[in-house]
XYZ file of N, CA and C in Angstrom:
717
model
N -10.963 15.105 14.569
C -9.617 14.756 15.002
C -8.642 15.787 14.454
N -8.100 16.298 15.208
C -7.181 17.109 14.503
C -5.758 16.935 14.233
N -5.044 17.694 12.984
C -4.533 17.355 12.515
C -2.779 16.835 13.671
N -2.261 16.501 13.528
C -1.024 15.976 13.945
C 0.384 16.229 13.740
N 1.392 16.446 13.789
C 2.823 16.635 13.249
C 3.298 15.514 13.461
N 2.836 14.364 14.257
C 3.692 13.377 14.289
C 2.696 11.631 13.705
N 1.709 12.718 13.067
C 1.059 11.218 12.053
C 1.447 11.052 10.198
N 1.778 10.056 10.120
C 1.783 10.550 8.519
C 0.503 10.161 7.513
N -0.514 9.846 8.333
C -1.576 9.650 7.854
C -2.364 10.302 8.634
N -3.400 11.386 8.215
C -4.830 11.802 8.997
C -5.825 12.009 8.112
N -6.931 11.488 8.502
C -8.369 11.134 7.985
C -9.840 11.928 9.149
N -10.024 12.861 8.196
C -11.139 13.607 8.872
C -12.593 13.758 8.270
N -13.705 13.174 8.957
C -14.659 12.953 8.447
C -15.203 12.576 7.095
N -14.691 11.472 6.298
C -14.576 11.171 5.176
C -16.057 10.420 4.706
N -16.419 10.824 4.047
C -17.810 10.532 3.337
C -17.568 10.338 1.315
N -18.116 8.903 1.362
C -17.956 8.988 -0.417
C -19.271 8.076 -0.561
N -20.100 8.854 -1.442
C -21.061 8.715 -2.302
C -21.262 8.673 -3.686
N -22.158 7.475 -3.809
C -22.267 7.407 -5.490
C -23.648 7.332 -6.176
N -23.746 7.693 -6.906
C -25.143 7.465 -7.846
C -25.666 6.689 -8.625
N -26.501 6.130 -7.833
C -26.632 4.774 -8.662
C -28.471 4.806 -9.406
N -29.037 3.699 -9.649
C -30.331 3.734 -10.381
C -31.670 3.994 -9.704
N -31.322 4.082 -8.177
C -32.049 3.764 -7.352
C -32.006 5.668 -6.530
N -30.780 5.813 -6.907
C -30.615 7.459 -6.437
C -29.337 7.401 -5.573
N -28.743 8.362 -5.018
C -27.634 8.448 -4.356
C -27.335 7.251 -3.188
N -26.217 6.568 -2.991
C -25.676 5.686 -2.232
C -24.331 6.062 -1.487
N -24.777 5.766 -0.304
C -23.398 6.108 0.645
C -22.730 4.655 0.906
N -21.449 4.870 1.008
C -20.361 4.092 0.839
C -19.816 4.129 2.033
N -19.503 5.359 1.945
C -18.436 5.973 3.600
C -19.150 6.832 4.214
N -19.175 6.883 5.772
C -19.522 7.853 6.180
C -19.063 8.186 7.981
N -18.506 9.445 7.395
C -17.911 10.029 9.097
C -16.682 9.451 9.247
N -15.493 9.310 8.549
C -14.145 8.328 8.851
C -13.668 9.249 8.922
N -12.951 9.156 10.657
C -12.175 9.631 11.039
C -11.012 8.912 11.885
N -9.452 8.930 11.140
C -8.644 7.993 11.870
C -7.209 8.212 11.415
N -6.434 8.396 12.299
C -5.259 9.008 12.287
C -3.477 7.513 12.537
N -2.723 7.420 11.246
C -1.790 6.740 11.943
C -0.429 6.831 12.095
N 0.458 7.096 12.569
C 1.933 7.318 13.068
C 3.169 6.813 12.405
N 4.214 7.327 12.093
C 5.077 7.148 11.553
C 5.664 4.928 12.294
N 5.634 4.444 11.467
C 5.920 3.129 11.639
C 4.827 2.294 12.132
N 3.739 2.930 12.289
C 2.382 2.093 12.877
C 1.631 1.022 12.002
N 1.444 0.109 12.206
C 0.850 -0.655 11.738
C -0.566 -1.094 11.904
N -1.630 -0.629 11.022
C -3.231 -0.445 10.758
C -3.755 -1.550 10.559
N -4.612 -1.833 10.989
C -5.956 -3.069 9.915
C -6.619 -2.759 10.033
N -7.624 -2.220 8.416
C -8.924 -2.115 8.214
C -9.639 -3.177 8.184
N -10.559 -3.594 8.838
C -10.791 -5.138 9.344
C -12.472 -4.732 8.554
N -12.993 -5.960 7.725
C -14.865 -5.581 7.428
C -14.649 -6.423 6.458
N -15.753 -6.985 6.631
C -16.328 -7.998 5.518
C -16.501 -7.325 4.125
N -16.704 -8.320 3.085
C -16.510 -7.725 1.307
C -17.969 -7.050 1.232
N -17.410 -5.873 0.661
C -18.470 -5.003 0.453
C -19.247 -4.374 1.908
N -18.104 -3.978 2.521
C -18.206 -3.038 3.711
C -17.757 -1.633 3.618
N -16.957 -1.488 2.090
C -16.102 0.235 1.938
C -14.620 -0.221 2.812
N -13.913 -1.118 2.792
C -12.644 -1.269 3.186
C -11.548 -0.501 2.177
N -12.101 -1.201 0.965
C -11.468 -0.739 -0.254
C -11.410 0.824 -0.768
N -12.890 0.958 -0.891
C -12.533 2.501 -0.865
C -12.351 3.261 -0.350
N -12.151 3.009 1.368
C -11.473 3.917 2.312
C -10.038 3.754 1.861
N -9.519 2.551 1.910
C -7.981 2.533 1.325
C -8.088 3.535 -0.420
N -8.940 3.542 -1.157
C -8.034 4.368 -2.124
C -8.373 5.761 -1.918
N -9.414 6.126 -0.666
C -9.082 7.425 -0.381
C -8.095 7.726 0.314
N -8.140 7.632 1.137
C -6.581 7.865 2.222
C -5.316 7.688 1.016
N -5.307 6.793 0.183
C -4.095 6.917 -0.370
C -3.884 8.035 -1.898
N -4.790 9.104 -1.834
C -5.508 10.047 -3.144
C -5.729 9.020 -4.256
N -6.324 7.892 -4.500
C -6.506 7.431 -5.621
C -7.484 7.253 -5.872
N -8.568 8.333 -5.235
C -10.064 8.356 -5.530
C -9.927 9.652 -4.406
N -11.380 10.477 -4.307
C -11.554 11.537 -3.780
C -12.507 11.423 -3.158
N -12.811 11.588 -2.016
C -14.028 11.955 -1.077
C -15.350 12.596 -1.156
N -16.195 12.500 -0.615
C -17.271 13.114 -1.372
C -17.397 14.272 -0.310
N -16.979 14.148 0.917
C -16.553 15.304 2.271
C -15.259 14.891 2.998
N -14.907 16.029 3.668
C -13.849 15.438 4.492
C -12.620 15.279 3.726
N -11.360 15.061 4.695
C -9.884 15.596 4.460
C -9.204 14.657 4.316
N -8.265 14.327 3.621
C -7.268 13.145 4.096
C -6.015 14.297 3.928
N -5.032 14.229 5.139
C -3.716 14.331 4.978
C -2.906 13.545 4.948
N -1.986 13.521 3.966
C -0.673 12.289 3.804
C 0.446 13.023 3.126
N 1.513 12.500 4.434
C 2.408 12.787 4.904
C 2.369 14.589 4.551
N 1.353 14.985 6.235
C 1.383 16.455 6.057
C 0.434 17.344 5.244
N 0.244 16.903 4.023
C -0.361 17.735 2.959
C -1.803 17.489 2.674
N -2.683 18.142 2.602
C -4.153 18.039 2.198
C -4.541 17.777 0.529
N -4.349 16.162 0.495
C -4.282 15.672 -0.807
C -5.716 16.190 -1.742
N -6.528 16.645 -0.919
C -7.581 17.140 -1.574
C -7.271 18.469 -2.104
N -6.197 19.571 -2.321
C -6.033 20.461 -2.584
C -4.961 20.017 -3.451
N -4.629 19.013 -3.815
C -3.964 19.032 -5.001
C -4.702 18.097 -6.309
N -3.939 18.630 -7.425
C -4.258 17.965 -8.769
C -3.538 16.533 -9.007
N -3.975 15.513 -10.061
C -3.578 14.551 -10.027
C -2.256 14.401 -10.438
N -1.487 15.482 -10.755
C -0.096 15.123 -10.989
C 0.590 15.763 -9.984
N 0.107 16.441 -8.909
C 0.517 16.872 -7.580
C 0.458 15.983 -6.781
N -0.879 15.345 -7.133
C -0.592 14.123 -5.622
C 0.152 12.917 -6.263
N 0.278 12.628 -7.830
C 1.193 11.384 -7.925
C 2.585 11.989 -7.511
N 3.061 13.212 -7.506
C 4.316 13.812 -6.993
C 4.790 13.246 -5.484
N 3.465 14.009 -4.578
C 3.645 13.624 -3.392
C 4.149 11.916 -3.045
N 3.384 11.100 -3.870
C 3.206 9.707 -3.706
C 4.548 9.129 -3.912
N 4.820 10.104 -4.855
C 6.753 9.420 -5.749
C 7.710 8.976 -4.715
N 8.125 7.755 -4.355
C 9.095 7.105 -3.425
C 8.919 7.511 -2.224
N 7.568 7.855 -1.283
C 7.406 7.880 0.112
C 5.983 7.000 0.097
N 5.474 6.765 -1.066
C 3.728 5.780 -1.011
C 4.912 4.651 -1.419
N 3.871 3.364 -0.814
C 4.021 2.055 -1.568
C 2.388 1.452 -1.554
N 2.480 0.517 -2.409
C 1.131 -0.344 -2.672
C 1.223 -1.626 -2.857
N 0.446 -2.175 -2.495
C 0.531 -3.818 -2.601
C -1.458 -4.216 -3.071
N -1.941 -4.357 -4.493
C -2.901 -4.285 -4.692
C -3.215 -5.534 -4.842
N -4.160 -6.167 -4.293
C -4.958 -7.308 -4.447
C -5.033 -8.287 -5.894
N -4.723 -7.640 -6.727
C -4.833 -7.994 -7.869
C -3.172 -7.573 -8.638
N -2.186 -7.377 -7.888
C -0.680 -7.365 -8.379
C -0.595 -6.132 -8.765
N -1.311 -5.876 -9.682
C -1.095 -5.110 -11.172
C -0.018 -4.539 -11.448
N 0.896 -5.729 -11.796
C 2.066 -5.678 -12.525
C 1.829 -5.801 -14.036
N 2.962 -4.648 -14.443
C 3.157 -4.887 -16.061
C 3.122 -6.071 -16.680
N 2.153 -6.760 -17.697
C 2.884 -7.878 -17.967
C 4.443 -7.813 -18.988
N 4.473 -6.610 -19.540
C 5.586 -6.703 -20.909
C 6.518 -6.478 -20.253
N 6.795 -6.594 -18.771
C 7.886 -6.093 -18.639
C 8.433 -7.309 -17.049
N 9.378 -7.598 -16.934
C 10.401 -9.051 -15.814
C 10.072 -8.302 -14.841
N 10.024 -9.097 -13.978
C 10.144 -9.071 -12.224
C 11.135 -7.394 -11.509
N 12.205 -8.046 -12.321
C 13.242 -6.397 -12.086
C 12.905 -5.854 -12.707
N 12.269 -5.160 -13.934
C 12.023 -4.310 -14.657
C 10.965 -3.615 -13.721
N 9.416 -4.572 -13.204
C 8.740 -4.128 -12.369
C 8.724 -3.603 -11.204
N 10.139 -3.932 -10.656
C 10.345 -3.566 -9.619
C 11.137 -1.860 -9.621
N 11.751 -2.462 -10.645
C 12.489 -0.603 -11.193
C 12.017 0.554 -11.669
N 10.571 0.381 -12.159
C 9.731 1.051 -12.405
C 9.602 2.397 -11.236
N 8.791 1.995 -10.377
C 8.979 3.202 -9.085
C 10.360 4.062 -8.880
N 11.183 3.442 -9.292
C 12.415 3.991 -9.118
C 12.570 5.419 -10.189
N 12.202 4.587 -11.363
C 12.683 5.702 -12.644
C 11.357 6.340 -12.501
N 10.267 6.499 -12.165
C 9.225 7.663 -11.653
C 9.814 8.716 -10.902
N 10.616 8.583 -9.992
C 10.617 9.084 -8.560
C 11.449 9.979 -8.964
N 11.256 11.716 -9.097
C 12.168 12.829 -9.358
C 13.557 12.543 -8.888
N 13.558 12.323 -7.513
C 14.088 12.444 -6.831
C 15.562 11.324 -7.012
N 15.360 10.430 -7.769
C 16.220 9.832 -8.143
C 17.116 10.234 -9.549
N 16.835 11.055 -9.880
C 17.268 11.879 -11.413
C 19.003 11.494 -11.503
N 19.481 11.872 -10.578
C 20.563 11.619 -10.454
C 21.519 11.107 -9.968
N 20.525 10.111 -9.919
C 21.012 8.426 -9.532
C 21.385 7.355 -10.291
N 22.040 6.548 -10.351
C 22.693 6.504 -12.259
C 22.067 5.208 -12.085
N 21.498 4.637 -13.454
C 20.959 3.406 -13.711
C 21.598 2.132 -13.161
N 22.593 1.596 -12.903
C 23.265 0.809 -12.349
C 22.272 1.346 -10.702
N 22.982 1.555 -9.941
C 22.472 1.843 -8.843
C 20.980 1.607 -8.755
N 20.214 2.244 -9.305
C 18.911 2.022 -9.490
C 18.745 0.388 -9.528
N 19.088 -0.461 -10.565
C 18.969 -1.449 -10.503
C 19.451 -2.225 -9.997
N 20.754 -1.841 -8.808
C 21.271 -2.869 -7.826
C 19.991 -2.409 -6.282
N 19.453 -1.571 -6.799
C 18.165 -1.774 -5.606
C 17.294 -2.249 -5.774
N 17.060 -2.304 -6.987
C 15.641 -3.368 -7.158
C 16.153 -4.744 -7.824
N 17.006 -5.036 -7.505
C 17.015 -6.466 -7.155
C 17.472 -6.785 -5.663
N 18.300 -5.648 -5.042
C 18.079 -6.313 -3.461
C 16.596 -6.166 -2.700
N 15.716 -5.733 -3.506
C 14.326 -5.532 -2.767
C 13.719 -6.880 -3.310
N 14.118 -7.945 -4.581
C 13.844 -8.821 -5.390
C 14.473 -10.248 -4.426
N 15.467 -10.220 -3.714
C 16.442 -10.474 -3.016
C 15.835 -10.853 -2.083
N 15.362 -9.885 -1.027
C 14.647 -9.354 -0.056
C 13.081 -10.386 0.294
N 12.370 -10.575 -0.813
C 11.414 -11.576 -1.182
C 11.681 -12.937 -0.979
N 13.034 -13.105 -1.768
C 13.584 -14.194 -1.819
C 13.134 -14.499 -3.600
N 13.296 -13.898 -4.412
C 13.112 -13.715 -5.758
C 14.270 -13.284 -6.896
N 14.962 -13.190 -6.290
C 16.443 -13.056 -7.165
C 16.486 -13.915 -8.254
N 16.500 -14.952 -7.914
C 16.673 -16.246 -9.348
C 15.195 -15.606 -10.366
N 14.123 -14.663 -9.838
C 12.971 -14.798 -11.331
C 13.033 -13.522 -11.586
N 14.431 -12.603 -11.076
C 14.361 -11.591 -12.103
C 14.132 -11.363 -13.503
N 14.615 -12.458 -14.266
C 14.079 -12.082 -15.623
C 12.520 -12.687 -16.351
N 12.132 -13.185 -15.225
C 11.037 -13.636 -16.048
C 9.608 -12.590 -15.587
N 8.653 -12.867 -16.799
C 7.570 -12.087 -16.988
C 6.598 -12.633 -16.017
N 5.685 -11.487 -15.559
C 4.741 -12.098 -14.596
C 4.031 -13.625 -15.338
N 4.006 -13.822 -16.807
C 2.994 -15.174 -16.620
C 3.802 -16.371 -16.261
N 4.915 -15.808 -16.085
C 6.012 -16.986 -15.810
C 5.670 -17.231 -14.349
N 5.624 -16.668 -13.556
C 5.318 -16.425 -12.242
C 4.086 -17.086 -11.505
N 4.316 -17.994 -10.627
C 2.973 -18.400 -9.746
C 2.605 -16.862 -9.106
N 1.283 -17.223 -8.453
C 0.684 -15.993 -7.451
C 1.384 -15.473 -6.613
N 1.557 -16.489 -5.637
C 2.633 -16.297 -4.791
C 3.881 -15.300 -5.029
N 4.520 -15.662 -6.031
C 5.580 -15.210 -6.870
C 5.182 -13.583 -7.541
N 4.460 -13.914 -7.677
C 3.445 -12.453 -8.398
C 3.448 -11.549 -7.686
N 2.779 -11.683 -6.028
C 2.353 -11.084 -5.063
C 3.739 -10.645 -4.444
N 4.897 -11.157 -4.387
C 6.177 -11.182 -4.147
C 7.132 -9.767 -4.794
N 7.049 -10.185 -6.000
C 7.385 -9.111 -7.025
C 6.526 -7.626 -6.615
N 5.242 -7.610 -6.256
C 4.131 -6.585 -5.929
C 4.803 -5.976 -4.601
N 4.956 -6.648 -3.371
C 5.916 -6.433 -2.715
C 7.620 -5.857 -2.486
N 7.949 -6.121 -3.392
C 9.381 -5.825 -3.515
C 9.324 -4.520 -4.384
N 8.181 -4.259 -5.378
C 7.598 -3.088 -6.201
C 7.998 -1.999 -4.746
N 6.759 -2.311 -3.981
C 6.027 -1.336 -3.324
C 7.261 -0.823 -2.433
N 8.632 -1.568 -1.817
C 9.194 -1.055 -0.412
C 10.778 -0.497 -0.912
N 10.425 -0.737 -2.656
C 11.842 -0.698 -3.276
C 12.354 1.081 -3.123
N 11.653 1.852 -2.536
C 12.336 3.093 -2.879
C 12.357 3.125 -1.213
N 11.895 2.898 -0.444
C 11.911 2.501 1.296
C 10.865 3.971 1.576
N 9.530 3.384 1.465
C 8.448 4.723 1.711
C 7.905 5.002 2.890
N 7.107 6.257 3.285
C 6.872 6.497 4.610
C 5.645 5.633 5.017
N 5.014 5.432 4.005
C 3.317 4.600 4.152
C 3.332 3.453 3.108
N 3.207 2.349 3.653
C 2.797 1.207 2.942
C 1.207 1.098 3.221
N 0.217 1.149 1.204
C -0.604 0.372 1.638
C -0.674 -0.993 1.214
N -1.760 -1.662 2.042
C -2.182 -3.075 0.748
C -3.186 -3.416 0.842
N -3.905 -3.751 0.123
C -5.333 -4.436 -0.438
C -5.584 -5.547 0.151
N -5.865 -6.293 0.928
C -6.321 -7.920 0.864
C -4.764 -8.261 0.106
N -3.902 -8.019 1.256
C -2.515 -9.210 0.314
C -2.627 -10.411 -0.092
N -3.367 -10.965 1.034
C -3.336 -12.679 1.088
C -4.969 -13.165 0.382
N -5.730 -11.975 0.126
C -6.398 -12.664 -0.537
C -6.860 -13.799 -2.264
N -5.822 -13.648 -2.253
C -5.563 -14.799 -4.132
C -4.955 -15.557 -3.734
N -3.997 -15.977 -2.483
C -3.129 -16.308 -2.255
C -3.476 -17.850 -1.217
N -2.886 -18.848 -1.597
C -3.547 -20.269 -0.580
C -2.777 -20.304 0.777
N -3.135 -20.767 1.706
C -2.845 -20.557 2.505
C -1.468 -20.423 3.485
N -0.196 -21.299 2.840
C 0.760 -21.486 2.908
C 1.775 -20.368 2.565
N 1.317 -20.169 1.266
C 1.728 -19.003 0.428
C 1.915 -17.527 1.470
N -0.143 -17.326 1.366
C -0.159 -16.102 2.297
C 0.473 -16.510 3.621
N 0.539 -17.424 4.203
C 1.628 -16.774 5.503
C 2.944 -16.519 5.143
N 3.126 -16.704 3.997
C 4.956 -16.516 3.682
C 4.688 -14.680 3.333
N 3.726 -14.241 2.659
C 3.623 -13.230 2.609
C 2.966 -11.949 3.882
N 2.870 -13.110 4.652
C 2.181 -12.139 6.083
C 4.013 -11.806 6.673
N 4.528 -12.513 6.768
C 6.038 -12.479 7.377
C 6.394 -11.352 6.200
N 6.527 -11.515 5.158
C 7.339 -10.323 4.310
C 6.892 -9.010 5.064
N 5.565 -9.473 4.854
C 4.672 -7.464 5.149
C 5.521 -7.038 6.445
N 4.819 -7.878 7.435
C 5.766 -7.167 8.884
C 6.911 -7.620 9.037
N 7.915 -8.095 7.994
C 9.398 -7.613 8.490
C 9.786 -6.722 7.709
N 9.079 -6.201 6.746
C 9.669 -4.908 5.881
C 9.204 -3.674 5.931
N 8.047 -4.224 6.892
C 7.115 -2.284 7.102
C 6.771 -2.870 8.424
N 5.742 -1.706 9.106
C 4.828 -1.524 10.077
C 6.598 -2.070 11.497
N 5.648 -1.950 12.379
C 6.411 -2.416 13.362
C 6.990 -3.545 13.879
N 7.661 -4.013 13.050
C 8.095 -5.706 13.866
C 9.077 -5.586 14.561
N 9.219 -7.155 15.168
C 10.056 -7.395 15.783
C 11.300 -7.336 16.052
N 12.121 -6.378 15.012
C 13.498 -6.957 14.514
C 14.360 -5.670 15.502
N 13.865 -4.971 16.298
C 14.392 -3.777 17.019
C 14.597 -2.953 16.174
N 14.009 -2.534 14.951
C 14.400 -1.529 14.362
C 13.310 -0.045 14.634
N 14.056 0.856 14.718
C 12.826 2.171 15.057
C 11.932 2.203 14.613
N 11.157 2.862 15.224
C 9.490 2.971 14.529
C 9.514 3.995 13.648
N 10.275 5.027 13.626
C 10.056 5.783 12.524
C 10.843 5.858 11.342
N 11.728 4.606 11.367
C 12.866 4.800 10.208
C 12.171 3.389 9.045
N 10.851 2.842 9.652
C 9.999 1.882 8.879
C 8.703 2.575 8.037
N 8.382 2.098 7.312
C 6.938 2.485 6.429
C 5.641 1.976 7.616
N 4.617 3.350 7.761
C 3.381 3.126 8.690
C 2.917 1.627 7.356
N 2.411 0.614 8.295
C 1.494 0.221 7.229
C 0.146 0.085 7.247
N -0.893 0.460 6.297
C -2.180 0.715 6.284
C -2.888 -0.709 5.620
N -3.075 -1.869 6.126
C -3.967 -2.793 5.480
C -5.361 -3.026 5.350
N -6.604 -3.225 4.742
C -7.453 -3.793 4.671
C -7.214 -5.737 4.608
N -8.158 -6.077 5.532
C -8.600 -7.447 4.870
C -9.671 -7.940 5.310
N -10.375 -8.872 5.245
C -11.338 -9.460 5.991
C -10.550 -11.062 6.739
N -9.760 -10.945 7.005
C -8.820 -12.141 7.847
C -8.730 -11.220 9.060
N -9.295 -11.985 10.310
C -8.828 -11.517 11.538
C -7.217 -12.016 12.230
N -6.895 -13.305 11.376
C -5.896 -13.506 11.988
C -4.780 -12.728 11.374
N -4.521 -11.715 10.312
C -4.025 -11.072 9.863
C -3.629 -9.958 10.535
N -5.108 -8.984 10.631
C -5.376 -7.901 11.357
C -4.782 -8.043 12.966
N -4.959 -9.186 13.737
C -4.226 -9.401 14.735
C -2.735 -9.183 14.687
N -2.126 -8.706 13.593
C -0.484 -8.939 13.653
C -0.052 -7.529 13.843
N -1.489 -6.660 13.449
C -0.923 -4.614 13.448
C -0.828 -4.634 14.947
N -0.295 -3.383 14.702
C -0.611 -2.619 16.193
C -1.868 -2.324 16.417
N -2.699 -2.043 15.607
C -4.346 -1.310 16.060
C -5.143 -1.661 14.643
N -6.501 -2.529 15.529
C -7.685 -3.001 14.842
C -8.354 -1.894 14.585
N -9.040 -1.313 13.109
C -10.548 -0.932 12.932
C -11.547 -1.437 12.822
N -12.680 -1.219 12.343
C -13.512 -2.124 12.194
C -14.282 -1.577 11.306
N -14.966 -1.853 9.723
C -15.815 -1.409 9.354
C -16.990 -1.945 9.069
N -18.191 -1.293 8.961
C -19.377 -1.874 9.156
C -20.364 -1.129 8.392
N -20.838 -1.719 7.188
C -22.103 -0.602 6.558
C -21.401 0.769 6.271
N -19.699 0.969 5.926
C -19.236 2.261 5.864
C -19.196 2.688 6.769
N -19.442 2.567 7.801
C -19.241 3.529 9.196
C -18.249 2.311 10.356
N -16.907 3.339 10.538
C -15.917 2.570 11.548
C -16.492 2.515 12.934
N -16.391 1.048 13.477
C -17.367 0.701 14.852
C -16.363 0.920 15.975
């Protein structure tokens, strides 16, 4: 597949292998898949299909064993790990299955975090900074648990904060892990509505390219039904 000017994600023949007791094991193999400024993805495959580690390749947080990923433009495989956390600084977001929020640190603190990373904000004065990450706190509907610490926090609430983390600097690519997977059922649909009214393409008439592409894994089909475009993975290889 070749490369694109108007994708901010491209994935070319991606292969990751590991070594295990038994001798080398393939994980991934042959992923090739390209997605568009405001597009909305589902990596669709049952647990322990390589959903996961296609998502932390495409997003440089693991490396390929062949094959290219470009994001937004750049061949993350030709850079070092403090080149590609550069690239990542306030145009990536993440939403990881497991939160992984600070615990020592409140809801707004977590959310402000990305902010005071991001070069690009240097000279953006702390006030400001933190009247955005609480309208992204806001945004959730989480304003009232700005000050409290994630154990204060139900899942729900958790996963919320993880959310408002990830869209607080307004990035070109949202990924996420299995959002709704910790999450009971009520909950995760409150969090299926966050995802697509704050990224990927919804309904709200807003442009497709002035939104974050979003890239999900899950094994929920009724989830994956909400992107614009199903994958499918199977044994590591997309069907």
């Amino acid at each position: 597949m070749d490369a694109s000017s108007n994708s901010v994600l491209q994935a070319t023949g991606l292969e990751k292998r590991i070594h295990g007791p038994s001798g080398p094991l393939e994980i991934l193999r042959g992923i090739s898949l390209a997605v568009k400024p405001g597009e909305s993805l589902a990596i669709l495959g049952a647990s322990g299909s390589g959903k996961s580690t296609l998502l932390g390749l495409l997003a440089g947080l693991d490396a390929p064993s062949a094959g290219e990923v470009r994001l937004l433009g750049k061949d993350i495989g030709k850079l070092d790990e403090d080149g590609r956390a550069a690239l990542r600084a306030g145009r990536v977001g993440f939403v990881f299955q497991s939160f992984q929020l600070l615990p020592a640190l409140t809801a707004l603190e977590n959310v402000l975090l990305p902010l005071e990373l991001n070069p690009a904000n240097d000279r953006v004065s702390a006030r400001e900074l933190t009247d955005r990450a609480r309208t992204a706190l806001e945004q959730v509907g989480l304003q009232a648990r700005a000050s409290h610490y994630p154990h204060q926090l139900s899942g729900g609430e958790q996963q919320r904060v993880a959310i408002a983390r990830a869209i607080v600097d307004r990035p070109a690519v949202l990924f996420a892990d299995e959002p709704t997977g910790n999450l009971d059922a009520e909950t995760g649909a409150r969090i299926i509505e966050l995802l697509f009214g704050l990224a990927g393409s919804g309904a709200d008439g807003s442009a497709a390219d002035s939104r974050a592409a979003l890239v999900l894994v899950t094994h929920d089909p009724a989830l994956a039904n909400r992107c614009d475009r199903i994958v499918h993975i199977r044994d590591g290889v997309l069907q």
